[in-house]
PDB file of C-alpha atoms in Angstrom:
ATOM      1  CA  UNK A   1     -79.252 -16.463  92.705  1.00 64.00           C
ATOM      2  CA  UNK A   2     -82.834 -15.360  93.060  1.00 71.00           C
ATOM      3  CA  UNK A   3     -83.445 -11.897  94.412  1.00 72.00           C
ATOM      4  CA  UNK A   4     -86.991 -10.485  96.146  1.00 71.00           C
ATOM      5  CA  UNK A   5     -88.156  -6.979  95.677  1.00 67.00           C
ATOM      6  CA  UNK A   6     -91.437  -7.026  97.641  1.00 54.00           C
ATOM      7  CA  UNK A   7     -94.312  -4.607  96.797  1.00 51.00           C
ATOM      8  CA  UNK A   8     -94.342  -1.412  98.162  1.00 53.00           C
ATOM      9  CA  UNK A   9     -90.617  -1.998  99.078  1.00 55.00           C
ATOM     10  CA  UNK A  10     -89.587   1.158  97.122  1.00 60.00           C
ATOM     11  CA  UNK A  11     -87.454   3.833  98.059  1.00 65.00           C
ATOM     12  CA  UNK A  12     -86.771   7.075  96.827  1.00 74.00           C
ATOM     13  CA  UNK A  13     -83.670   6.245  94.472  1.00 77.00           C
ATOM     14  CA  UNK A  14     -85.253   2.894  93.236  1.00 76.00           C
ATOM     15  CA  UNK A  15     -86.488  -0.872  94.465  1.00 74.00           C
ATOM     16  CA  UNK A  16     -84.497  -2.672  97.260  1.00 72.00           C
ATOM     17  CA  UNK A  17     -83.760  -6.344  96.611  1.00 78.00           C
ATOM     18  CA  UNK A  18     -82.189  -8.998  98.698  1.00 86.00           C
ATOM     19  CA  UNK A  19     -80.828 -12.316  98.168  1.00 88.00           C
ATOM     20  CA  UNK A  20     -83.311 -15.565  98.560  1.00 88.00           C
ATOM     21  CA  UNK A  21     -80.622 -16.716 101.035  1.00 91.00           C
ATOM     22  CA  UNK A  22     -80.505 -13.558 103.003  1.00 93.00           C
ATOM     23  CA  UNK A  23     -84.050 -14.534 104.315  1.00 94.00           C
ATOM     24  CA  UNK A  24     -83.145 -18.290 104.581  1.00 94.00           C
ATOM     25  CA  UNK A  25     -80.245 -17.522 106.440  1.00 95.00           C
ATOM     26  CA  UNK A  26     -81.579 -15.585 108.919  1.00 97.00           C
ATOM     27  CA  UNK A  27     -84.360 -17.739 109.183  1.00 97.00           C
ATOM     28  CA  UNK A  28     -81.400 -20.986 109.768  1.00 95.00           C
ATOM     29  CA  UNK A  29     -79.582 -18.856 112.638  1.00 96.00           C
ATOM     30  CA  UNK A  30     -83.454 -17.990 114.087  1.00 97.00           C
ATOM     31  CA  UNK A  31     -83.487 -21.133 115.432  1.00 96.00           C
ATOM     32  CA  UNK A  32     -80.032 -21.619 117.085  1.00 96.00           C
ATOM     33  CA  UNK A  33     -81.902 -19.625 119.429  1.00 96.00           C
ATOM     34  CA  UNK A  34     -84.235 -22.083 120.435  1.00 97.00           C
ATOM     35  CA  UNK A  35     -83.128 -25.143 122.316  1.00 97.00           C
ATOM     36  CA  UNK A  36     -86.241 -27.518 121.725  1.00 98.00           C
ATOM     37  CA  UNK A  37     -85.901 -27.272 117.757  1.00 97.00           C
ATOM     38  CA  UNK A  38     -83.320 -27.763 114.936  1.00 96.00           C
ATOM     39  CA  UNK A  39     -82.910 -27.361 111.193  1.00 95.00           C
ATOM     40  CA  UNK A  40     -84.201 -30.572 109.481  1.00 94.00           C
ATOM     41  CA  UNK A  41     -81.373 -32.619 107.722  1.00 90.00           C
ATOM     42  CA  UNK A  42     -81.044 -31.706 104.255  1.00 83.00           C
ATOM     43  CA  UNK A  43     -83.109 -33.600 101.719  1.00 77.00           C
ATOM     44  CA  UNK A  44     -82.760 -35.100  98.454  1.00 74.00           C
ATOM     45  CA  UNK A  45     -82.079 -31.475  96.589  1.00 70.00           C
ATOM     46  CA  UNK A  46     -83.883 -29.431  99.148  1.00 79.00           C
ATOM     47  CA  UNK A  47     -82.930 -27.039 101.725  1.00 88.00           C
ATOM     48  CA  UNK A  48     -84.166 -27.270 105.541  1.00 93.00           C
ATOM     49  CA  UNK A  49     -85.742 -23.456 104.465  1.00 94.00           C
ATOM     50  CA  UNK A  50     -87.011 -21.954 101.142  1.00 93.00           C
ATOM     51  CA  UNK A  51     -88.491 -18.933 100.648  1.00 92.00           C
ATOM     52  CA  UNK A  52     -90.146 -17.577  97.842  1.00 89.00           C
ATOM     53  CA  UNK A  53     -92.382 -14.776  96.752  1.00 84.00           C
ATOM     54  CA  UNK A  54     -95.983 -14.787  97.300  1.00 84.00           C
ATOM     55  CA  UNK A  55     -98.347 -12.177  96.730  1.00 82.00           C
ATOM     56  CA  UNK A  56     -96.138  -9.143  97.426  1.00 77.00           C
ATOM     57  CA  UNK A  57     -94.532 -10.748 100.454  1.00 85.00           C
ATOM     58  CA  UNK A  58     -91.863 -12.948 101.386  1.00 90.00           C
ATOM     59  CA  UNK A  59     -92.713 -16.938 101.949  1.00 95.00           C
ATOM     60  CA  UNK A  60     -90.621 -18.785 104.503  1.00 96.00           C
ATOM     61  CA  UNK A  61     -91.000 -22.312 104.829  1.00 96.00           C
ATOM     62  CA  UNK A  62     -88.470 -23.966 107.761  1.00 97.00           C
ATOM     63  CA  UNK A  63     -88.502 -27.820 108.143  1.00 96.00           C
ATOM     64  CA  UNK A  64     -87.227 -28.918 111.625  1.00 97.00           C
ATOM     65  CA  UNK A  65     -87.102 -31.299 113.927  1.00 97.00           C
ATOM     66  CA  UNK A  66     -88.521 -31.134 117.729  1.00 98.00           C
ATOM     67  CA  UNK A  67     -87.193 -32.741 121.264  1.00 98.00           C
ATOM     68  CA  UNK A  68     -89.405 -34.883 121.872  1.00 97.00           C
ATOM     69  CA  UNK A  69     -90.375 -34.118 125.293  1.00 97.00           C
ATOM     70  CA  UNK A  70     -91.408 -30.451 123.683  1.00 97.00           C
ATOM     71  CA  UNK A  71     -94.812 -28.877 123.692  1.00 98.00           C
ATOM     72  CA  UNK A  72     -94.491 -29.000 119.882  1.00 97.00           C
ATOM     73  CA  UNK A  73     -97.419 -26.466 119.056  1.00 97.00           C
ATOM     74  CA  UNK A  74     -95.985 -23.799 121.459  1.00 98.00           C
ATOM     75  CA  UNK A  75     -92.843 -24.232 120.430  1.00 98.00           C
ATOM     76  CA  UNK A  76     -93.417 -24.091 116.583  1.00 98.00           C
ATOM     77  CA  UNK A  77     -95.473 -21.101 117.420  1.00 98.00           C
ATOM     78  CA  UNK A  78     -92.761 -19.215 119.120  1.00 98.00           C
ATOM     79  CA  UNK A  79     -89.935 -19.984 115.883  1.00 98.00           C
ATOM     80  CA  UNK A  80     -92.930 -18.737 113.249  1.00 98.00           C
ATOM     81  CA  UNK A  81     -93.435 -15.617 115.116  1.00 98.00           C
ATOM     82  CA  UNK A  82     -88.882 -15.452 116.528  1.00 98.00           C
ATOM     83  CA  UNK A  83     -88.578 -15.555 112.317  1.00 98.00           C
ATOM     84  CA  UNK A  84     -91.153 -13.319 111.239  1.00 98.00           C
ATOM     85  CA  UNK A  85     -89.750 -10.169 113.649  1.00 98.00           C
ATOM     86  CA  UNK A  86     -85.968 -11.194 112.859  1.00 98.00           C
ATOM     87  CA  UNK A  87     -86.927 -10.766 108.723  1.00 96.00           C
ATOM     88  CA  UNK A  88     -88.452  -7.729 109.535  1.00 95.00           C
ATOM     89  CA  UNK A  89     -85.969  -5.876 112.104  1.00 96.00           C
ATOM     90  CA  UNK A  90     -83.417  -7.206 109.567  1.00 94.00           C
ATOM     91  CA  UNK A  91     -84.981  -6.150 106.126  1.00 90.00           C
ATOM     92  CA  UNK A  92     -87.962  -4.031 107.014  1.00 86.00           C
ATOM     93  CA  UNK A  93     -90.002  -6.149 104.803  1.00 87.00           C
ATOM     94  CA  UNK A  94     -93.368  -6.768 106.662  1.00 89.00           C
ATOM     95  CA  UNK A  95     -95.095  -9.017 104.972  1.00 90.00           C
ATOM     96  CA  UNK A  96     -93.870 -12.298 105.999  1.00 94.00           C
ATOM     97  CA  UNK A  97     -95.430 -15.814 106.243  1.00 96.00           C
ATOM     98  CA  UNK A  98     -93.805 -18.517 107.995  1.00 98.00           C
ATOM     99  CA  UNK A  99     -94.174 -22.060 107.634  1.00 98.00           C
ATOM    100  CA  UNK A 100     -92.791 -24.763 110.359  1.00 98.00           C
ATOM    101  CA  UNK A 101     -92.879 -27.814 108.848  1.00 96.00           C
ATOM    102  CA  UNK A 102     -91.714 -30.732 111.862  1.00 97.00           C
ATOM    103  CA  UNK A 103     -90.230 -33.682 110.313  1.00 95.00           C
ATOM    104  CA  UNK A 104     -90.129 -35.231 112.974  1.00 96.00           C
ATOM    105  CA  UNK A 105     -88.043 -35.348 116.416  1.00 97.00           C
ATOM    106  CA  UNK A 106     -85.328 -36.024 118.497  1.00 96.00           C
ATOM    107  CA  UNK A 107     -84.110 -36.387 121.891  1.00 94.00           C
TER     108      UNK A 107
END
């Protein structure tokens, strides 16, 4: 299991780090909250989110899948910036970057 400890995450008794899945998971149950997206079917090996560690901060990358009748760049907008304040009320890590990837859609 992969743990991050972002920069300038430290606290006074030592260096907080939190699960890989923590992040994924709470970007997964980010978008139950929206009705015009869902969590891409798992691939080959890979996981509808990933995160990793990138310069300091957290990397999020979600793929999904939009309705069709959508306004896809609004509402891709909206889940980027829904997961980016749900990481950080969560965690208090601030230095998040999301990634929507749309695999395509549904109806």
């Amino acid at each position: 299991m992969e743990y991050i400890a972002a920069k300038k995450q430290k606290t006074a008794n030592g260096i907080i780090g939190i699960s890989s899945t923590v992040f994924e998971n709470i970007a997964a149950r980010t978008l139950d909250d929206f009705n015009d997206v869902k969590s891409a079917p798992k691939a080959k090996r890979k996981k509808p989110v990933l995160t990793s560690v990138e310069d300091g901060g957290i990397r999020v990358d979600v793929n999904v899948l939009c309705r069709s009748s959508a306004n896809v760049t609004q509402t891709c907008l909206e889940v980027q910036k829904a997961i980016s304040e749900n990481i950080t009320h969560m965690t208090d890590f601030t230095r998040v970057k999301v990634n929507v990837i749309v695999k395509g859609f549904f109806s």
